[in-house]
Coordinates of C-alpha atoms in Angstrom, one line a residue:
M1385 CA -64.8 -6.9 -23.4
P1386 CA -61.9 -9.2 -24.4
A1387 CA -62.3 -13.4 -23.4
I1388 CA -62.0 -13.6 -19.3
N1389 CA -59.6 -16.2 -18.2
P1390 CA -61.9 -19.2 -16.7
I1391 CA -60.7 -18.9 -13.1
V1392 CA -61.2 -15.5 -12.9
L1393 CA -65.1 -16.4 -14.1
N1394 CA -65.7 -19.3 -11.8
S1395 CA -64.2 -16.6 -9.0
L1396 CA -67.0 -14.3 -10.0
A1397 CA -69.6 -16.4 -10.4
D1398 CA -71.1 -15.8 -7.0
L1399 CA -70.6 -12.3 -6.6
Q1400 CA -73.5 -9.9 -4.9
P1401 CA -73.4 -6.5 -6.2
A1402 CA -73.8 -5.5 -2.2
Q1403 CA -71.4 -3.3 -0.1
Y1404 CA -69.8 -5.9 2.3
W1405 CA -70.0 -3.9 5.4
L1406 CA -73.3 -2.9 5.4
D1407 CA -74.7 -7.0 4.7
A1408 CA -76.7 -7.4 7.8
D1409 CA -74.8 -5.7 10.7
P1410 CA -76.6 -6.2 14.3
L1411 CA -74.9 -2.9 14.8
E1412 CA -76.2 -0.9 12.3
P1413 CA -78.3 1.9 14.4
A1414 CA -82.2 2.8 13.8
S1415 CA -82.7 5.9 11.2
H1416 CA -83.4 9.4 12.6
S1417 CA -86.4 11.0 11.3
A1418 CA -86.4 13.3 8.8
L1419 CA -86.6 17.6 9.7
T1420 CA -90.3 18.2 9.5
S1421 CA -90.6 21.6 11.2
D1422 CA -88.0 24.6 11.5
I1423 CA -85.6 24.9 14.0
Q1424 CA -82.4 26.9 15.3
T1425 CA -78.9 26.0 16.5
D1426 CA -75.2 27.2 17.1
L1427 CA -73.9 24.6 14.4
C1428 CA -75.6 22.9 11.5
I1429 CA -73.4 20.5 10.0
I1430 CA -74.6 19.4 6.2
G1431 CA -73.6 15.3 5.7
A1432 CA -73.4 12.2 8.2
G1433 CA -70.4 10.9 7.0
Y1434 CA -66.8 11.1 8.8
T1435 CA -66.4 14.5 8.2
G1436 CA -69.6 15.5 9.7
L1437 CA -69.8 13.4 12.6
W1438 CA -66.1 14.2 13.4
T1439 CA -67.2 18.0 12.7
A1440 CA -70.5 17.3 15.4
L1441 CA -67.9 15.2 18.3
L1442 CA -65.2 17.9 18.3
A1443 CA -67.6 20.6 18.7
K1444 CA -69.2 19.2 21.2
E1445 CA -66.1 18.4 23.2
R1446 CA -64.7 21.8 23.0
D1447 CA -68.1 23.5 24.1
P1448 CA -70.1 21.0 25.6
K1449 CA -73.1 24.1 25.9
R1450 CA -72.7 24.4 21.9
E1451 CA -76.0 23.4 20.4
V1452 CA -75.3 20.9 17.6
V1453 CA -77.4 19.8 14.1
I1454 CA -76.5 17.0 11.5
I1455 CA -78.6 17.2 8.6
E1456 CA -78.7 14.4 6.2
M1457 CA -79.5 13.2 2.5
G1458 CA -79.8 9.6 3.0
E1459 CA -78.8 7.6 5.8
T1460 CA -76.0 8.2 8.2
G1461 CA -72.7 6.9 6.4
S1462 CA -74.7 6.0 3.2
G1463 CA -72.1 7.3 1.3
A1464 CA -68.5 6.7 0.9
S1465 CA -68.1 6.7 4.8
G1466 CA -69.8 3.5 5.1
R1467 CA -68.4 1.6 1.9
N1468 CA -64.8 2.3 1.7
G1469 CA -61.8 0.1 2.5
G1470 CA -61.1 0.6 5.9
F1471 CA -57.4 2.0 5.3
C1472 CA -57.0 4.8 8.4
N1473 CA -54.4 6.2 6.8
G1474 CA -52.3 9.1 8.7
S1475 CA -51.1 10.8 5.7
L1476 CA -53.2 14.2 5.5
T1477 CA -51.7 14.8 1.8
H1478 CA -52.9 11.4 -0.2
G1479 CA -49.4 10.0 0.5
F1480 CA -46.1 11.5 1.3
V1481 CA -45.0 11.8 -2.3
N1482 CA -47.9 13.7 -3.1
G1483 CA -47.7 15.6 -0.5
Y1484 CA -43.8 16.6 -0.6
N1485 CA -44.0 17.7 -4.2
R1486 CA -46.6 20.2 -3.8
F1487 CA -45.9 21.3 0.2
A1488 CA -42.3 20.2 0.4
D1489 CA -41.1 23.2 3.1
E1490 CA -44.6 22.2 5.3
M1491 CA -44.3 18.8 5.2
A1492 CA -42.5 18.0 8.6
V1493 CA -45.4 19.7 10.2
I1494 CA -48.2 18.1 8.2
E1495 CA -46.6 14.6 8.9
R1496 CA -46.6 15.3 12.6
L1497 CA -50.0 16.9 12.7
G1498 CA -51.3 13.2 10.5
R1499 CA -49.6 11.1 13.4
Q1500 CA -51.0 13.1 16.0
N1501 CA -54.4 12.9 14.6
L1502 CA -54.9 9.1 13.9
D1503 CA -53.6 9.2 17.5
A1504 CA -56.6 10.9 18.8
I1505 CA -58.9 8.6 16.5
E1506 CA -57.1 5.7 18.1
E1507 CA -57.8 7.5 22.1
T1508 CA -61.3 8.4 20.9
I1509 CA -62.3 5.0 19.6
K1510 CA -61.1 3.7 23.3
K1511 CA -62.9 6.9 24.8
Y1512 CA -66.7 6.0 23.6
G1513 CA -66.0 2.1 23.5
I1514 CA -66.4 2.0 19.6
D1515 CA -66.5 -1.4 17.7
C1516 CA -65.2 -1.0 14.8
D1517 CA -62.3 -4.1 14.9
F1518 CA -59.3 -1.1 14.7
E1519 CA -56.1 -2.9 14.6
R1520 CA -53.1 -0.7 14.1
N1521 CA -51.1 -2.8 12.2
G1522 CA -49.2 -0.5 9.6
E1523 CA -48.9 -1.0 5.8
L1524 CA -46.4 -2.6 3.3
R1525 CA -46.3 -0.9 -0.3
M1526 CA -45.3 -3.1 -2.7
A1527 CA -43.1 -2.6 -5.2
V1528 CA -44.5 -4.6 -8.1
A1529 CA -41.6 -3.8 -10.9
P1530 CA -38.3 -3.1 -10.3
W1531 CA -38.7 -0.1 -11.1
Q1532 CA -40.9 1.5 -8.3
M1533 CA -37.9 0.3 -5.7
V1534 CA -36.0 3.8 -6.9
G1535 CA -38.8 5.7 -5.9
L1536 CA -39.3 3.7 -2.3
K1537 CA -35.7 4.3 -1.3
E1538 CA -36.3 7.8 -2.4
E1539 CA -39.4 8.3 0.0
A1540 CA -38.1 6.6 2.7
I1541 CA -35.1 8.6 3.0
A1542 CA -37.3 12.1 2.7
R1543 CA -40.3 10.5 5.2
N1544 CA -37.6 9.6 7.9
K1545 CA -35.7 13.3 7.9
T1546 CA -39.4 14.4 8.5
G1547 CA -39.7 12.3 11.6
D1548 CA -41.6 9.6 9.8
H1549 CA -39.8 5.8 11.0
V1550 CA -40.6 4.0 7.8
E1551 CA -38.4 0.6 5.7
V1552 CA -37.3 -0.7 2.9
L1553 CA -38.0 -4.4 2.6
D1554 CA -36.1 -6.2 -0.1
K1555 CA -37.8 -9.4 -2.1
E1556 CA -37.0 -11.7 0.4
Q1557 CA -37.8 -9.8 3.1
V1558 CA -41.3 -8.6 2.1
R1559 CA -42.2 -12.1 0.6
A1560 CA -41.3 -13.9 4.4
L1561 CA -43.7 -11.3 5.3
V1562 CA -46.7 -11.5 2.2
N1563 CA -46.0 -14.0 -0.4
S1564 CA -46.6 -13.4 -3.8
P1565 CA -43.8 -13.8 -6.8
I1566 CA -44.6 -10.5 -8.3
Y1567 CA -43.4 -8.3 -5.4
E1568 CA -40.1 -6.9 -5.6
G1569 CA -39.8 -5.0 -2.4
A1570 CA -41.6 -3.0 -0.3
L1571 CA -41.4 0.3 2.1
F1572 CA -42.8 -0.8 5.8
D1573 CA -44.6 1.9 7.6
H1574 CA -45.2 -0.2 10.9
D1575 CA -47.4 2.3 12.9
G1576 CA -48.8 4.9 10.2
T1577 CA -51.9 3.0 9.0
A1578 CA -54.6 0.9 11.1
L1579 CA -57.5 -1.0 9.3
V1580 CA -60.9 -0.4 10.6
D1581 CA -64.4 -1.5 9.7
P1582 CA -65.3 1.5 8.3
A1583 CA -69.2 1.4 9.1
R1584 CA -68.7 0.5 12.5
L1585 CA -66.6 3.3 12.8
V1586 CA -69.8 5.5 11.3
W1587 CA -71.9 4.1 13.1
G1588 CA -70.0 4.5 16.7
L1589 CA -69.5 8.1 15.6
E1590 CA -72.9 8.6 15.7
K1591 CA -73.9 7.1 18.8
A1592 CA -70.9 9.2 20.4
C1593 CA -72.2 12.1 18.8
L1594 CA -75.9 11.5 20.1
S1595 CA -74.3 10.7 23.8
L1596 CA -73.1 14.3 23.4
G1597 CA -76.6 15.8 22.5
V1598 CA -76.0 16.0 18.7
K1599 CA -79.5 16.2 17.3
I1600 CA -79.5 13.8 13.9
Y1601 CA -81.8 14.9 11.1
E1602 CA -82.0 12.3 8.0
H1603 CA -83.9 12.0 4.8
S1604 CA -83.6 15.9 4.5
K1605 CA -81.8 16.8 1.4
V1606 CA -80.8 20.2 1.8
E1607 CA -82.2 22.4 -1.5
E1608 CA -80.4 25.7 -0.7
L1609 CA -78.6 28.2 1.8
I1610 CA -79.5 31.4 2.3
D1611 CA -77.8 34.6 3.8
D1612 CA -80.1 36.4 6.5
G1613 CA -77.3 38.6 8.0
G1614 CA -76.0 36.9 10.9
H1615 CA -77.5 33.2 10.2
V1616 CA -77.6 31.2 7.8
V1617 CA -80.9 29.4 6.4
V1618 CA -80.4 25.9 5.9
K1619 CA -83.9 24.8 3.8
S1620 CA -84.8 21.1 3.1
A1621 CA -88.1 20.2 1.8
Y1622 CA -90.5 20.3 4.5
G1623 CA -88.0 22.5 7.3
S1624 CA -85.1 24.6 8.0
I1625 CA -82.6 25.2 10.3
R1626 CA -81.6 28.9 11.0
A1627 CA -78.1 28.3 12.2
N1628 CA -75.5 31.2 13.8
K1629 CA -72.7 28.8 11.7
V1630 CA -73.0 25.8 9.0
A1631 CA -70.2 23.1 8.4
L1632 CA -70.6 21.4 5.3
A1633 CA -69.6 17.7 4.7
T1634 CA -71.3 16.8 1.8
N1635 CA -68.3 15.2 0.0
I1636 CA -69.2 14.2 -3.4
Y1637 CA -72.3 15.3 -3.7
T1638 CA -73.6 18.8 -5.7
P1639 CA -72.0 21.6 -3.1
L1640 CA -74.1 23.9 -1.8
I1641 CA -71.9 26.4 -2.8
K1642 CA -71.2 27.1 -6.4
S1643 CA -67.9 28.1 -6.9
V1644 CA -67.1 25.0 -5.2
K1645 CA -68.3 22.8 -8.2
K1646 CA -64.9 23.6 -10.4
Y1647 CA -62.7 22.1 -7.8
V1648 CA -64.3 18.8 -7.0
I1649 CA -65.1 15.6 -9.8
A1650 CA -66.7 12.5 -9.0
V1651 CA -64.8 9.2 -9.9
Y1652 CA -66.0 5.6 -9.2
D1653 CA -63.7 3.2 -7.4
F1654 CA -64.2 -0.6 -6.7
Q1655 CA -64.3 -3.6 -4.7
L1656 CA -64.2 -7.4 -4.2
V1657 CA -64.3 -9.1 -1.1
T1658 CA -63.5 -13.1 -1.4
Q1659 CA -64.6 -16.0 0.9
P1660 CA -63.0 -16.6 4.4
L1661 CA -59.5 -18.1 3.6
T1662 CA -59.5 -21.9 5.1
A1663 CA -56.4 -22.1 7.0
A1664 CA -54.2 -24.0 4.5
Q1665 CA -54.7 -20.8 2.5
L1666 CA -53.7 -18.4 4.8
E1667 CA -50.5 -20.3 5.0
S1668 CA -49.9 -20.4 1.6
I1669 CA -50.1 -16.5 1.8
G1670 CA -48.4 -15.9 4.6
W1671 CA -50.1 -12.2 5.7
K1672 CA -49.7 -13.3 9.7
G1673 CA -48.9 -9.3 10.7
R1674 CA -52.6 -8.8 8.9
E1675 CA -50.8 -5.3 7.5
G1676 CA -52.6 -3.1 5.2
L1677 CA -51.3 -3.7 1.2
S1678 CA -51.0 -1.3 -2.0
D1679 CA -49.5 -1.3 -4.7
A1680 CA -46.4 1.4 -5.7
G1681 CA -47.4 1.8 -8.8
Y1682 CA -49.3 5.1 -10.8
Q1683 CA -52.4 2.7 -10.8
F1684 CA -52.3 0.6 -7.3
H1685 CA -54.6 -1.8 -5.5
Y1686 CA -55.3 -1.9 -1.9
Y1687 CA -56.3 -5.0 0.3
R1688 CA -56.2 -6.2 3.5
L1689 CA -58.1 -8.7 5.8
T1690 CA -61.3 -8.3 7.5
K1691 CA -62.0 -9.8 11.0
E1692 CA -63.2 -13.1 9.0
N1693 CA -60.1 -13.0 7.1
E1694 CA -61.6 -12.7 4.0
I1695 CA -59.1 -10.2 1.7
L1696 CA -60.9 -6.7 0.3
W1697 CA -59.1 -6.1 -3.0
G1698 CA -60.0 -3.0 -4.5
G1699 CA -58.3 -0.1 -6.4
Y1700 CA -56.6 0.2 -10.0
D1701 CA -59.5 1.8 -11.9
A1702 CA -60.7 5.2 -11.6
V1703 CA -63.5 5.6 -13.4
Y1704 CA -64.8 8.8 -14.8
N1705 CA -68.2 9.5 -15.8
Y1706 CA -69.0 12.4 -18.5
A1707 CA -70.2 15.6 -16.8
G1708 CA -69.5 13.9 -13.1
K1709 CA -72.8 12.4 -12.7
V1710 CA -73.2 10.0 -9.6
R1711 CA -76.1 7.5 -10.1
A1712 CA -76.7 3.8 -8.3
E1713 CA -76.2 2.4 -11.6
Y1714 CA -72.9 3.2 -11.6
E1715 CA -72.2 1.2 -8.6
A1716 CA -71.3 -2.2 -10.9
R1717 CA -69.3 -2.7 -13.3
P1718 CA -68.7 -5.9 -14.6
E1719 CA -65.5 -5.6 -16.6
T1720 CA -63.9 -3.5 -13.4
Y1721 CA -65.0 -6.9 -11.5
A1722 CA -63.2 -9.0 -14.0
K1723 CA -60.0 -6.8 -14.2
L1724 CA -60.3 -6.9 -9.8
A1725 CA -60.0 -10.6 -10.4
E1726 CA -57.4 -11.1 -12.4
H1727 CA -55.3 -8.9 -11.1
F1728 CA -55.9 -10.5 -7.5
F1729 CA -54.8 -14.0 -9.1
K1730 CA -51.7 -12.9 -10.8
T1731 CA -50.8 -11.4 -7.2
F1732 CA -51.8 -14.7 -5.5
P1733 CA -51.9 -17.6 -7.7
Q1734 CA -51.4 -20.2 -4.9
L1735 CA -55.4 -19.4 -4.2
A1736 CA -57.0 -20.2 -7.5
G1737 CA -60.3 -21.2 -6.8
I1738 CA -61.5 -19.1 -4.0
K1739 CA -64.7 -17.1 -5.3
F1740 CA -65.1 -13.5 -4.3
T1741 CA -68.4 -12.9 -2.9
H1742 CA -69.2 -9.3 -2.2
G1743 CA -68.6 -6.5 -5.4
W1744 CA -69.5 -3.0 -5.0
G1745 CA -68.2 0.8 -6.4
G1746 CA -69.3 4.1 -5.1
A1747 CA -68.4 8.0 -6.3
I1748 CA -65.5 9.6 -4.3
D1749 CA -64.2 12.9 -4.1
T1750 CA -61.4 14.3 -5.9
C1751 CA -59.6 17.2 -6.6
S1752 CA -56.6 18.5 -8.8
R1753 CA -53.5 17.9 -6.1
F1754 CA -55.6 14.6 -4.7
S1755 CA -55.8 15.9 -0.5
P1756 CA -58.5 18.0 1.0
F1757 CA -58.9 21.6 0.6
W1758 CA -61.1 24.1 2.5
G1759 CA -62.8 27.2 2.3
Q1760 CA -65.5 29.6 3.5
A1761 CA -68.2 31.5 2.1
F1762 CA -71.4 34.2 3.4
D1763 CA -68.7 36.3 5.9
N1764 CA -67.1 33.4 7.0
K1765 CA -70.6 31.8 8.5
V1766 CA -70.3 28.8 6.2
A1767 CA -66.9 26.5 5.7
Y1768 CA -66.3 23.7 3.8
V1769 CA -63.8 20.9 3.4
L1770 CA -63.7 19.0 0.4
G1771 CA -61.4 16.3 -2.1
Y1772 CA -59.9 13.7 0.2
T1773 CA -59.9 11.4 -2.8
G1774 CA -60.8 8.5 -1.1
L1775 CA -58.4 8.7 1.8
G1776 CA -60.2 9.9 4.0
V1777 CA -61.1 7.5 6.8
A1778 CA -58.2 9.6 9.4
T1779 CA -58.0 12.7 7.4
T1780 CA -61.6 13.5 7.9
R1781 CA -60.7 13.9 11.6
F1782 CA -58.2 16.7 10.5
G1783 CA -60.8 18.3 8.3
A1784 CA -63.4 18.6 10.3
S1785 CA -60.6 19.8 13.3
T1786 CA -59.8 22.2 10.7
M1787 CA -63.1 23.4 9.2
L1788 CA -64.3 24.0 12.8
D1789 CA -61.0 26.3 13.7
L1790 CA -61.7 28.3 10.8
L1791 CA -65.7 28.9 11.5
D1792 CA -64.5 29.2 15.2
G1793 CA -61.7 32.3 14.0
I1794 CA -59.0 30.0 15.4
E1795 CA -55.5 31.1 14.3
S1796 CA -54.2 27.5 14.5
E1797 CA -51.0 25.5 13.4
A1798 CA -53.6 23.6 10.6
T1799 CA -55.3 26.8 9.8
Q1800 CA -51.6 28.5 9.0
L1801 CA -50.6 26.1 6.8
S1802 CA -50.6 26.8 2.7
M1803 CA -52.6 23.4 2.2
V1804 CA -55.5 25.3 4.5
K1805 CA -55.2 28.4 2.9
H1806 CA -54.9 27.9 -1.2
K1807 CA -57.4 25.9 -2.8
P1808 CA -56.8 23.6 -5.6
F1809 CA -56.4 24.0 -9.7
P1810 CA -59.8 24.2 -10.9
F1811 CA -61.2 21.3 -13.7
P1812 CA -61.8 22.6 -16.5
P1813 CA -65.4 22.7 -18.1
E1814 CA -66.8 19.7 -20.2
P1815 CA -66.2 18.8 -22.5
F1816 CA -62.9 19.5 -21.9
R1817 CA -62.4 17.9 -18.3
F1818 CA -64.0 14.4 -19.8
L1819 CA -61.1 14.7 -22.2
F1820 CA -58.3 16.6 -20.1
I1821 CA -59.3 13.6 -17.2
R1822 CA -58.5 10.6 -20.1
L1823 CA -55.8 11.8 -21.8
T1824 CA -54.2 11.8 -18.2
Q1825 CA -55.9 8.4 -17.5
W1826 CA -54.2 6.6 -20.5
S1827 CA -50.9 8.9 -20.0
I1828 CA -50.6 7.5 -16.2
N1829 CA -51.5 3.6 -17.6
K1830 CA -48.9 4.3 -20.5
A1831 CA -46.1 5.3 -17.4
D1832 CA -46.8 2.1 -15.4
Q1833 CA -46.3 -0.2 -18.7
N1834 CA -43.0 1.6 -19.5
E1835 CA -41.0 1.8 -16.1
G1836 CA -42.4 4.8 -14.6
R1837 CA -41.3 6.9 -17.6
R1838 CA -43.5 10.2 -17.9
N1839 CA -45.0 11.4 -21.2
L1840 CA -45.3 14.8 -22.5
W1841 CA -48.6 15.0 -21.0
L1842 CA -47.8 14.2 -17.5
R1843 CA -44.6 15.9 -17.6
L1844 CA -46.3 19.2 -18.6
L1845 CA -48.9 18.4 -15.6
D1846 CA -46.2 18.2 -13.5
R1847 CA -44.4 21.9 -14.6
L1848 CA -48.0 22.9 -13.8
G1849 CA -47.8 21.7 -10.5
L1850 CA -51.0 19.2 -10.6
G1851 CA -48.7 16.2 -10.6
F1852 CA -51.4 13.5 -11.8
D1853 CA -50.0 10.4 -10.5
S1854 CA -53.5 8.3 -9.2

């Protein structure tokens, strides 16, 4: 590791390798018992993160008499749902440009469905009294180099044609909102993003599900799915569930449908959280609107203020480990913490001296189009949705709703979309997968350093419809 700036080293001196959102929160619910018997149900959901909980909640709201069971290998929200940055973003395609490059003819519909989905999440939070610090303050995507302004202006024109209402800000306008010497301008989406406490959102959805009669079993890893004619048997170590329908909400963990494995890989994302800012520190950066912020480069940071006025700062590195292994030891990475801290002080040099209290990482599921995909198996008795690529806080509700449509045989506006009907390009097997991803990441880094100009490799991927850009 190269020599580290003393300001960066000092900022990391008291960092605890712990997930900020899960740190002794009094709202964390008690655990549920494991499955230790053989039971039957109408709908079995595998996975108790956002996708699984939204699937259960929507299933019961659609049909209160439907018996719904969730089975979870760990505890509710113990995966990506409980440790993300809390950006509840209305985009269903991991950003407008990513979607437009793939589904241009459908983007007006997709953007409308995304806004409706975000509205529905806000309504659900109010309906069930979910205490998750929901703040719909919008998002500023910052240009940190002059070349990035060109893309932001083009995106604004295209988005506003689809019914969005976004605004391009120049250097003076954006620095009046958030003060950083590296900002060249921004794209301001005034209401397309909300910020939440992600763990509390998980726990609130869990509580809502329980209130509607959903049963949850934790610490029960599913070992096998068995097609039993008109039913599917879900087998765990100590029991089984005989279900009419099964919804897979397993995120990055090994898919129970073998054919799905080639579409998804695990990459690790990391975050830091600062000490609470003093009044003087807050005044030095502005940020009175408490918007969610992100960079406009191919490699980008995302950052936001917490309820206690700490700054959560994450992103940039997306670390792929050989064979896509998911291990606890990968969840801490000192070299990435140092890089994040260095970039933080470049963005906010006036905060020199502040320390980071928490640092953590975790695996996210990504696919070659960076946005969710759906599928069915076992004669349509099983459905799945995967590939959110780290922007699933809001998208998981849409993913769950569409998965339910597929299971229930409902021909909806969502199920007719190309993004739902078609799967992404599969990843090659190892060792080619590792080389493919590393070459792509190297090329993306070079593009950021070269005013966004994409090399031959990235242009080839663009031509093949892969379009790796983050």
